[in-house]
CSV table of C-alpha atoms in Angstrom, one decimal:
chain,number,residue,atom,x,y,z
R,1,MET,CA,148.9,153.4,32.7
R,2,ASN,CA,148.1,153.3,36.4
R,3,THR,CA,145.1,150.9,36.6
R,4,GLU,CA,144.3,151.8,40.2
R,5,ALA,CA,144.2,155.5,39.5
R,6,SER,CA,142.0,155.0,36.3
R,7,ARG,CA,139.3,152.7,37.7
R,8,ARG,CA,136.1,154.1,39.0
R,9,SER,CA,135.9,154.6,42.8
R,10,ARG,CA,133.7,152.2,44.8
R,11,VAL,CA,131.4,154.1,47.1
R,12,LEU,CA,129.0,152.8,49.8
R,13,GLN,CA,126.2,155.1,50.7
R,14,ILE,CA,124.0,154.5,53.8
R,15,SER,CA,120.6,156.1,53.3
R,16,TYR,CA,117.8,154.8,55.5
R,17,ALA,CA,115.2,156.4,53.1
R,18,CYS,CA,115.4,156.0,49.4
R,19,HIS,CA,112.5,156.4,46.9
R,20,PRO,CA,112.5,157.5,43.3
R,21,GLY,CA,109.1,159.3,43.4
R,22,MET,CA,109.1,161.2,46.7
R,23,ASN,CA,110.4,164.4,48.2
R,24,SER,CA,112.2,165.0,51.5
R,25,GLU,CA,114.5,162.3,52.9
R,26,PRO,CA,113.4,159.5,50.5
R,27,GLY,CA,114.0,161.7,47.5
R,28,VAL,CA,117.4,162.8,48.9
R,29,GLY,CA,118.5,159.2,49.2
R,30,TRP,CA,117.5,158.3,45.7
R,31,ASN,CA,118.9,161.4,43.9
R,32,ARG,CA,122.2,161.3,45.9
R,33,ALA,CA,122.6,157.6,44.7
R,34,VAL,CA,121.7,158.3,41.1
R,35,GLN,CA,124.2,161.2,40.9
R,36,SER,CA,126.9,159.2,42.6
R,37,ALA,CA,126.5,156.4,40.1
R,38,LYS,CA,127.4,158.7,37.2
R,39,TYR,CA,131.0,159.0,38.6
R,40,CYS,CA,131.4,156.0,40.9
R,41,ASP,CA,130.4,152.4,41.3
R,42,THR,CA,127.8,152.9,44.0
R,43,TRP,CA,126.2,150.6,46.5
R,44,VAL,CA,123.3,151.8,48.7
R,45,ILE,CA,122.0,150.3,51.9
R,46,CYS,CA,118.4,151.5,52.7
R,47,GLU,CA,115.3,150.3,54.5
R,48,LEU,CA,113.3,147.4,53.2
R,49,GLN,CA,110.1,149.3,52.9
R,50,TYR,CA,111.5,151.1,49.8
R,51,SER,CA,112.5,148.0,47.9
R,52,SER,CA,109.2,147.4,46.0
R,53,ASP,CA,109.1,151.0,44.7
R,54,VAL,CA,112.8,151.0,43.8
R,55,GLU,CA,112.5,147.7,42.0
R,56,ARG,CA,109.3,148.7,40.3
R,57,TYR,CA,111.0,151.9,39.0
R,58,LEU,CA,113.9,150.0,37.7
R,59,ALA,CA,111.7,147.4,36.0
R,60,GLN,CA,109.8,150.3,34.2
R,61,HIS,CA,112.8,152.5,33.4
R,62,GLY,CA,115.6,150.1,33.2
R,63,PRO,CA,118.6,149.6,35.5
R,64,VAL,CA,120.8,152.5,36.5
R,65,ALA,CA,124.3,151.7,35.5
R,66,SER,CA,126.8,151.1,38.4
R,67,LEU,CA,124.1,151.4,41.1
R,68,HIS,CA,123.3,148.5,43.4
R,69,PHE,CA,120.8,148.4,46.3
R,70,PHE,CA,120.7,146.3,49.4
R,71,TYR,CA,117.8,146.5,52.0
R,72,VAL,CA,117.8,146.2,55.7
R,73,ARG,CA,114.5,145.6,57.5
R,74,THR,CA,113.2,147.7,60.4
R,75,LEU,CA,111.8,145.2,63.0
R,76,ARG,CA,108.2,145.3,64.2
R,77,LEU,CA,109.2,146.4,67.7
R,78,GLU,CA,111.3,149.2,66.2
R,79,TRP,CA,108.3,150.4,64.2
R,80,LEU,CA,106.3,150.5,67.4
R,81,LEU,CA,109.1,152.4,69.1
R,82,MET,CA,109.2,155.0,66.3
R,83,GLN,CA,105.6,155.9,67.1
R,84,ILE,CA,106.4,156.8,70.7
R,85,PRO,CA,107.5,160.5,71.2
R,86,GLY,CA,111.2,160.7,71.9
R,87,CYS,CA,111.9,157.0,70.8
R,88,PHE,CA,112.4,157.4,67.1
R,89,TYR,CA,116.2,157.7,67.2
R,90,LEU,CA,116.5,154.6,69.5
R,91,ALA,CA,114.7,152.5,66.9
R,92,TYR,CA,116.6,154.1,64.1
R,93,HIS,CA,119.9,153.4,65.9
R,94,PHE,CA,119.0,149.6,66.0
R,95,TRP,CA,118.5,149.7,62.3
R,96,HIS,CA,122.0,151.2,61.8
R,97,LEU,CA,123.5,148.4,63.9
R,98,ARG,CA,122.1,145.8,61.4
R,99,ALA,CA,123.0,148.0,58.4
R,100,GLN,CA,126.6,148.0,59.7
R,101,ARG,CA,126.7,144.2,59.5
R,102,VAL,CA,125.5,144.3,55.9
R,103,ALA,CA,128.1,147.1,55.2
R,104,LYS,CA,130.9,145.0,56.6
R,105,ARG,CA,129.9,142.0,54.5
R,106,LEU,CA,129.6,144.1,51.3
R,107,HIS,CA,133.0,145.7,52.0
R,108,GLN,CA,134.6,142.2,52.3
R,109,GLN,CA,133.2,141.4,48.8
R,110,HIS,CA,133.7,144.7,47.0
R,111,GLN,CA,136.5,146.5,48.8
R,112,PHE,CA,135.0,150.0,48.9
R,113,ASP,CA,137.1,153.1,48.6
R,114,LEU,CA,134.8,155.3,50.7
R,115,VAL,CA,131.7,155.2,52.8
R,116,HIS,CA,129.2,158.1,52.9
R,117,GLN,CA,126.5,158.5,55.6
R,118,VAL,CA,123.8,160.2,53.6
R,119,GLY,CA,120.6,160.1,55.7
R,120,TYR,CA,118.7,160.8,57.6
R,121,CYS,CA,120.0,164.3,57.6
R,122,GLY,CA,119.8,164.8,61.4
R,123,TYR,CA,123.1,164.9,63.3
R,124,ARG,CA,121.9,162.6,66.2
R,125,GLU,CA,122.6,159.4,64.3
R,126,PRO,CA,125.9,159.2,62.4
R,127,GLY,CA,125.7,155.5,61.8
R,128,TYR,CA,128.6,153.1,62.0
R,129,GLY,CA,130.1,153.4,58.5
R,130,TRP,CA,133.3,154.8,60.0
R,131,LYS,CA,134.0,151.4,61.5
R,132,LEU,CA,134.8,150.0,58.0
R,133,ASN,CA,138.2,151.8,58.4
R,134,ILE,CA,138.0,153.5,55.0
R,135,PRO,CA,137.5,157.2,54.4
R,136,PHE,CA,134.2,158.3,55.9
R,137,VAL,CA,132.1,161.2,54.6
R,138,TRP,CA,129.1,162.5,56.6
R,139,GLY,CA,126.4,164.8,55.4
R,140,PRO,CA,124.9,167.1,54.6
R,141,VAL,CA,124.1,167.1,58.3
R,142,GLY,CA,121.4,169.2,59.8
R,143,GLY,CA,119.1,169.4,62.8
R,144,THR,CA,121.3,171.5,65.1
R,145,GLN,CA,119.1,174.6,64.8
R,146,ASN,CA,116.5,175.6,67.4
R,147,LEU,CA,113.3,177.6,67.3
R,148,PRO,CA,114.1,181.2,68.2
R,149,VAL,CA,113.5,181.7,71.9
R,150,ARG,CA,111.3,184.8,71.4
R,151,PHE,CA,108.8,182.8,69.4
R,152,THR,CA,108.6,179.8,71.7
R,153,PHE,CA,105.4,180.7,73.6
R,154,CYS,CA,103.6,182.3,70.6
R,155,LEU,CA,103.1,178.7,69.5
R,156,GLY,CA,100.5,178.2,72.3
R,157,GLY,CA,100.2,176.2,75.4
R,158,TRP,CA,101.9,172.8,75.6
R,159,LYS,CA,103.3,173.2,72.0
R,160,GLY,CA,105.4,176.1,73.2
R,161,ILE,CA,106.6,174.2,76.2
R,162,GLY,CA,107.4,171.2,74.1
R,163,GLU,CA,109.5,173.3,71.7
R,164,TRP,CA,111.4,174.9,74.7
R,165,CYS,CA,112.1,171.4,76.0
R,166,ARG,CA,113.2,170.2,72.5
R,167,SER,CA,115.6,173.1,72.2
R,168,LEU,CA,117.1,172.4,75.6
R,169,VAL,CA,117.6,168.7,74.8
R,170,ASN,CA,118.9,169.5,71.4
R,171,SER,CA,121.5,171.8,72.8
R,172,LEU,CA,122.6,169.3,75.4
R,173,GLN,CA,122.8,166.5,72.8
R,174,MET,CA,125.1,168.5,70.6
R,175,ARG,CA,127.5,169.0,73.5
R,176,THR,CA,127.4,165.6,75.1
R,177,SER,CA,126.9,162.9,72.4
R,178,ARG,CA,130.1,160.9,72.3
R,179,ARG,CA,129.1,159.1,69.2
R,180,VAL,CA,128.4,162.3,67.3
R,181,TYR,CA,131.7,163.8,68.6
R,182,HIS,CA,133.6,160.7,67.5
R,183,ALA,CA,132.0,160.7,64.0
R,184,LEU,CA,132.8,164.4,63.5
R,185,ARG,CA,136.4,163.7,64.4
R,186,VAL,CA,137.0,160.6,62.3
R,187,ALA,CA,135.2,161.8,59.2
R,188,LYS,CA,137.4,162.9,56.4
R,189,VAL,CA,134.8,165.5,55.4
R,190,VAL,CA,131.7,166.7,57.2
R,191,ILE,CA,129.1,168.6,55.2
R,192,ALA,CA,126.7,170.9,57.0
R,193,ALA,CA,123.2,171.4,55.4
R,194,ASN,CA,122.9,175.1,56.1
R,195,SER,CA,125.0,178.0,57.5
R,196,THR,CA,123.5,177.7,61.0
R,197,ASN,CA,124.5,174.0,61.0
R,198,GLN,CA,127.9,174.9,59.7
R,199,VAL,CA,128.7,177.1,62.6
R,200,ASP,CA,127.4,174.5,65.1
R,201,LEU,CA,129.2,171.5,63.6
R,202,SER,CA,132.5,173.4,63.1
R,203,ARG,CA,132.4,174.2,66.8
R,204,MET,CA,131.6,170.6,67.7
R,205,ALA,CA,134.2,169.2,65.3
R,206,GLY,CA,136.9,171.6,66.3
R,207,ARG,CA,137.7,172.3,62.6
R,208,PRO,CA,136.0,173.8,59.6
R,209,VAL,CA,133.2,171.8,57.9
R,210,GLU,CA,131.9,172.2,54.3
R,211,GLN,CA,128.4,173.4,53.6
R,212,PHE,CA,125.8,172.8,50.9
R,213,PHE,CA,122.2,171.6,50.9
R,214,GLU,CA,121.1,168.1,51.5
R,215,ALA,CA,118.4,168.4,48.8
R,216,GLY,CA,118.4,169.6,45.2
R,217,CYS,CA,116.1,170.7,42.4
R,218,SER,CA,114.8,169.2,39.2
R,219,PRO,CA,113.9,172.4,37.4
R,220,GLU,CA,111.4,172.9,34.6
R,221,ASP,CA,112.8,174.1,31.3
R,222,VAL,CA,110.7,177.3,31.3
R,223,VAL,CA,108.6,179.2,33.9
R,224,PRO,CA,104.9,178.0,33.7
R,225,GLU,CA,102.4,180.5,32.6
R,226,ARG,CA,100.6,182.2,35.5
R,227,SER,CA,97.4,184.2,35.2
R,228,ASP,CA,97.0,187.9,36.2
R,229,ARG,CA,97.6,188.8,39.8
R,230,GLY,CA,94.3,190.5,40.3
R,231,THR,CA,93.8,188.0,43.1
R,232,LEU,CA,97.1,186.9,44.7
R,233,ARG,CA,97.3,183.1,44.8
R,234,LEU,CA,99.4,182.1,47.8
R,235,LEU,CA,100.6,178.6,48.6
R,236,TRP,CA,101.7,177.2,51.9
R,237,SER,CA,103.0,173.6,52.0
R,238,GLY,CA,104.4,171.5,54.9
R,239,GLN,CA,103.6,169.6,58.0
R,240,LEU,CA,100.8,171.2,60.0
R,241,GLU,CA,102.8,171.3,63.2
R,242,ALA,CA,103.5,174.1,65.6
R,243,TRP,CA,107.1,174.9,64.6
R,244,LYS,CA,105.9,175.6,61.0
R,245,ALA,CA,104.3,178.8,62.5
R,246,PHE,CA,101.4,179.0,60.0
R,247,PRO,CA,99.5,181.4,62.4
R,248,LEU,CA,102.1,184.1,61.5
R,249,LEU,CA,100.7,184.0,58.0
R,250,LEU,CA,97.1,183.9,59.2
R,251,ARG,CA,97.6,187.0,61.3
R,252,SER,CA,99.4,188.9,58.5
R,253,LEU,CA,96.6,188.2,56.1
R,254,ALA,CA,94.0,189.2,58.7
R,255,ARG,CA,95.7,192.6,58.9
R,256,GLN,CA,95.0,193.2,55.2
R,257,LYS,CA,91.4,192.1,55.0
R,258,GLY,CA,89.7,194.1,52.3
R,259,SER,CA,93.0,195.6,50.9
R,260,LEU,CA,94.7,192.4,49.6
R,261,PRO,CA,92.6,190.2,47.4
R,262,PHE,CA,94.1,186.7,48.0
R,263,GLU,CA,93.4,183.0,47.8
R,264,LEU,CA,95.5,180.7,50.0
R,265,THR,CA,96.0,177.0,49.3
R,266,VAL,CA,97.4,174.9,52.1
R,267,ILE,CA,99.0,171.5,51.3
R,268,GLY,CA,99.9,169.1,54.2
R,269,GLN,CA,98.4,167.5,57.2
R,270,GLY,CA,99.3,167.4,60.9
R,271,SER,CA,98.1,167.8,64.5
R,272,GLN,CA,97.4,171.5,64.2
R,273,MET,CA,95.0,171.5,61.3
R,274,LYS,CA,91.7,171.9,63.3
R,275,ARG,CA,93.3,174.5,65.6
R,276,TRP,CA,94.5,176.5,62.6
R,277,GLN,CA,91.2,176.2,60.8
R,278,SER,CA,89.4,177.6,63.8
R,279,MET,CA,91.9,180.4,64.0
R,280,ALA,CA,91.4,181.3,60.4
R,281,ASP,CA,87.6,181.4,61.1
R,282,ARG,CA,88.1,183.7,64.1
R,283,LEU,CA,90.4,186.0,62.1
R,284,GLY,CA,87.8,186.3,59.3
R,285,VAL,CA,90.0,184.8,56.5
R,286,ALA,CA,88.7,181.2,56.4
R,287,GLN,CA,86.6,181.8,53.3
R,288,ASN,CA,89.9,182.6,51.3
R,289,ILE,CA,91.6,179.3,52.3
R,290,ARG,CA,91.6,175.9,50.7
R,291,TRP,CA,92.9,173.0,52.9
R,292,LEU,CA,94.0,170.2,50.5
R,293,GLY,CA,95.6,167.8,53.0
R,294,ALA,CA,98.6,165.6,51.9
R,295,LEU,CA,99.1,165.3,48.1
R,296,SER,CA,101.4,163.3,45.9
R,297,PRO,CA,104.5,165.0,44.5
R,298,SER,CA,102.8,165.3,41.0
R,299,GLU,CA,99.6,166.8,42.5
R,300,SER,CA,101.6,169.2,44.6
R,301,ARG,CA,103.6,170.3,41.6
R,302,GLU,CA,100.4,171.5,39.8
R,303,HIS,CA,99.6,173.8,42.7
R,304,PHE,CA,103.2,175.1,42.9
R,305,ALA,CA,103.1,175.8,39.1
R,306,SER,CA,99.8,177.8,39.3
R,307,ALA,CA,100.4,179.8,42.4
R,308,HIS,CA,101.9,183.4,42.5
R,309,ALA,CA,104.1,182.8,45.6
R,310,LEU,CA,105.0,180.3,48.2
R,311,VAL,CA,104.9,181.6,51.8
R,312,PHE,CA,107.3,179.7,54.0
R,313,THR,CA,106.9,180.5,57.7
R,314,SER,CA,108.8,177.7,59.4
R,315,LEU,CA,110.6,178.7,62.6
R,316,ARG,CA,112.8,175.6,62.7
R,317,ASP,CA,114.0,173.9,59.5
R,318,THR,CA,117.2,172.6,58.1
R,319,THR,CA,116.0,173.5,54.6
R,320,GLY,CA,112.4,172.7,53.7
R,321,SER,CA,111.5,170.7,50.6
R,322,ALA,CA,108.8,173.2,49.7
R,323,LEU,CA,111.5,175.7,48.9
R,324,PHE,CA,113.1,173.5,46.3
R,325,GLN,CA,109.6,172.6,44.9
R,326,ALA,CA,108.9,176.3,44.4
R,327,LEU,CA,112.2,177.1,42.7
R,328,GLU,CA,111.8,174.2,40.3
R,329,VAL,CA,108.7,175.8,38.8
R,330,GLY,CA,110.0,179.4,39.0
R,331,LEU,CA,107.7,180.3,42.0
R,332,PRO,CA,108.8,183.4,44.0
R,333,ILE,CA,109.1,182.8,47.8
R,334,VAL,CA,108.2,184.9,50.8
R,335,CYS,CA,110.1,183.4,53.8
R,336,LEU,CA,111.7,184.1,57.1
R,337,ASP,CA,115.3,185.2,56.9
R,338,HIS,CA,116.9,182.5,59.0
R,339,GLN,CA,118.3,179.0,59.0
R,340,GLY,CA,117.9,177.1,55.7
R,341,ALA,CA,115.5,179.4,54.0
R,342,LYS,CA,118.0,182.3,54.5
R,343,ASP,CA,120.6,180.3,52.5
R,344,ILE,CA,118.4,178.9,49.8
R,345,VAL,CA,116.3,182.0,48.8
R,346,THR,CA,118.1,184.9,47.3
R,347,ARG,CA,116.7,188.4,47.2
R,348,ALA,CA,116.4,188.1,43.4
R,349,CYS,CA,113.9,185.3,43.7
R,350,GLY,CA,112.1,186.1,46.9
R,351,ILE,CA,111.4,188.4,49.8
R,352,LYS,CA,113.0,187.5,53.2
R,353,VAL,CA,111.5,188.7,56.4
R,354,PRO,CA,113.7,189.4,59.4
R,355,VAL,CA,113.1,187.2,62.5
R,356,GLU,CA,113.1,189.4,65.6
R,357,SER,CA,109.7,189.0,67.3
R,358,PRO,CA,106.3,187.6,66.5
R,359,GLN,CA,104.7,191.0,66.2
R,360,GLN,CA,107.5,192.2,63.9
R,361,VAL,CA,107.2,189.1,61.6
R,362,VAL,CA,103.5,189.5,61.3
R,363,GLN,CA,103.8,193.1,60.3
R,364,ASP,CA,106.7,192.6,57.9
R,365,LEU,CA,105.1,189.5,56.4
R,366,ALA,CA,102.0,191.6,55.7
R,367,SER,CA,104.2,194.3,54.1
R,368,ALA,CA,106.0,191.7,52.0
R,369,LEU,CA,102.7,190.3,50.6
R,370,HIS,CA,101.5,193.8,49.9
R,371,ASP,CA,104.7,194.6,48.0
R,372,LEU,CA,104.5,191.4,46.0
R,373,TYR,CA,100.9,192.1,45.0
R,374,HIS,CA,101.8,195.6,43.8
R,375,LEU,CA,104.9,194.5,41.8
R,376,SER,CA,104.9,195.5,38.2
R,377,ASN,CA,104.5,192.6,35.8
R,378,ASP,CA,108.1,193.1,34.6
R,379,ASP,CA,109.4,192.9,38.1
R,380,TYR,CA,107.3,189.9,39.0
R,381,ASP,CA,108.4,188.1,35.8
R,382,ALA,CA,112.0,188.8,36.6
R,383,MET,CA,111.5,187.3,40.0
R,384,THR,CA,110.0,184.1,38.5
R,385,ASN,CA,112.9,183.8,36.0
R,386,ASN,CA,115.4,184.3,38.9
R,387,ALA,CA,113.7,181.5,40.9
R,388,LEU,CA,114.1,179.1,38.0
R,389,ARG,CA,117.7,180.2,37.6
R,390,ARG,CA,118.3,179.5,41.3
R,391,ALA,CA,116.8,176.0,40.8
R,392,ARG,CA,119.3,175.3,38.0
R,393,GLU,CA,122.1,176.5,40.4
R,394,LEU,CA,120.8,174.0,42.9
R,395,SER,CA,120.0,171.1,40.6
R,396,TRP,CA,120.8,167.6,41.6
R,397,GLU,CA,123.3,167.4,38.7
R,398,ARG,CA,125.4,170.3,40.1
R,399,LEU,CA,125.1,168.9,43.6
R,400,GLY,CA,126.2,165.5,42.3
R,401,GLU,CA,129.3,167.2,40.7
R,402,ARG,CA,130.2,168.7,44.0
R,403,ILE,CA,129.8,165.5,46.0
R,404,ASN,CA,131.9,163.7,43.4
R,405,HIS,CA,134.6,166.4,43.7
R,406,ILE,CA,134.6,165.7,47.5
R,407,TYR,CA,135.0,162.0,46.9
R,408,ASP,CA,137.9,162.6,44.5
R,409,ARG,CA,139.6,165.0,47.0
R,410,VAL,CA,139.2,162.5,49.9
R,411,LEU,CA,140.7,159.7,47.8
R,412,GLY,CA,143.6,161.9,46.5
R,413,ARG,CA,142.3,162.1,43.0
R,414,SER,CA,141.8,165.8,42.9
R,415,GLU,CA,143.6,168.8,44.5
R,416,ALA,CA,141.4,171.5,43.1
R,417,THR,CA,138.9,173.5,45.1
R,418,ALA,CA,135.3,172.4,44.7
R,419,PRO,CA,133.6,174.6,42.1
R,420,ASP,CA,131.0,177.0,43.3
R,421,LEU,CA,127.5,176.1,42.4
R,422,ALA,CA,126.7,179.6,41.4
R,423,ASP,CA,128.1,183.1,41.2
R,424,ASN,CA,125.6,184.3,43.7
R,425,ASP,CA,125.6,181.3,46.0
R,426,GLU,CA,124.7,182.1,49.6
R,427,PHE,CA,125.9,178.8,50.8
R,428,MET,CA,128.8,177.3,50.5
R,429,LEU,CA,118.6,152.4,39.3
R,430,ALA,CA,120.3,149.8,40.4
R,431,GLU,CA,121.3,146.6,38.7
R,432,SER,CA,119.2,143.5,39.4
R,433,ASP,CA,121.6,142.1,42.0
R,434,SER,CA,120.0,143.8,44.9
R,435,GLY,CA,119.6,142.0,48.2
R,436,SER,CA,118.0,142.3,51.6
R,437,GLU,CA,118.8,141.7,55.2
R,438,SER,CA,116.4,140.9,58.0
C-alpha cells in the first residue's frame, strides 16, 4: 500500500477572521476550516481577537478532530490605522507579514501539502502563503466589482463622489497591483466569488479561474410557518451605507402607498441611518418601518423566519450574507439582477430586477413587490420551498466537498471534474494545541 497516497493531506488555511457564531467573513473562516477538517488535517492561522470565542466553543462542544488553530495579534497601531479611511489594507498587510512568519514555522514542523488563502475575500490582499513553495490556492476572491456608473450620483452628494472615486481606484488597483498579479500567476487554483469577479480575475490572471461562493448555508429542515400575507412583511438587512441603496426600496414603497399593505423591518446600522429615516418620513412611509439596529445572528434569524420576503438592494456586493440567511429559512428574495445576487438567487426562489437606471429599478422593484403580494398561496409556498432547496444546494457541506475536490486535484489525488453543486446552479474545533503569535 502506498502510505504517502493514503495519508490525509495537511492543509494550512490563512483566515484573518474566524468565529463559530458569526456571519460574514468570521463565519466563512470558521465554516471553511470545519469542512476542511473532515477531509484533511487542517491548521488555521487567524487573528488573536477570535481566540477566546473559538476556545470557548471548543470547550463547550468538544474539539473538532484534525483541526488546529494558531493566532496572530493585530498591533495597537494597526488597529488605529484600520479606523482611518483608506488605511485598512495597509494594517491588514502588516498582519499578513507576521502571519507568514508563523506559517513558515508551522510548515517546518508539519510539512504542509497545500496552503489556502481563505480570507478576507477581497482581492487586494493575497497574503504570502505562496512563499512556502507548496501548492497555493486562493479564494473565493471578490471585491473586483464596482457600483454601476448610472447609479453613482443617485447616492447623494459626497457619497456619490466617494463611490465614483472608489470605483476609479478599484479599477486601477486591479490593473497595477504587482502582488495581486503575482499571486494570481503562482496560484495552482484561483476561485472567484461570483461571475463578475470570475471575468475580472480571468482577465488579470491570463487564464480561466474557477467560481463558487465564499459563503454557504446552514439550512433549516423545513420551511418555517408564515402567517397570511394580508400585510406583506418585508425585511431589509445589511450595513446602512450608501452603496446598499436602501432609498431605492423606500421610493418603490412610496409609489404604492395605499395599494400595498406592508411592514418593513430594517436590521443593521451605519452612517446613513438618520438620513434614510428622514427620507422615509418625507416619503410618507415611516410609520410602516421598524429600525432594529444591529442584531445577533440568532436574533436576526427569528426575523428572517417570520418575514414574507427579503429585499436586497445592494448596488455593490460580492455576495451578501443576508441572501444566505434568507435561503436558510426558505425566505423568498427580491433583489437586483447583478453581481453576487444574480448568481445566488434563482428565478424559482426570488424575483430579480434588472439594473439599468435608478428610475427603472424603482419602478420594477415596485412591480416585483406588487406581484409578490398578489401571488397565490400555492405559488408563494413553491417559492419558499425552492428557497430552502437552493440553501441545500449551497450548504457548507457541499461547498466543503467542492473545496476538498480542488485540494485533491491540486495534489494529484483526483482527476475527475468537480461535481456540480446543483442541477440548476447559476455559478460555477480545533484540538487544544492552539498557539498565538504577537
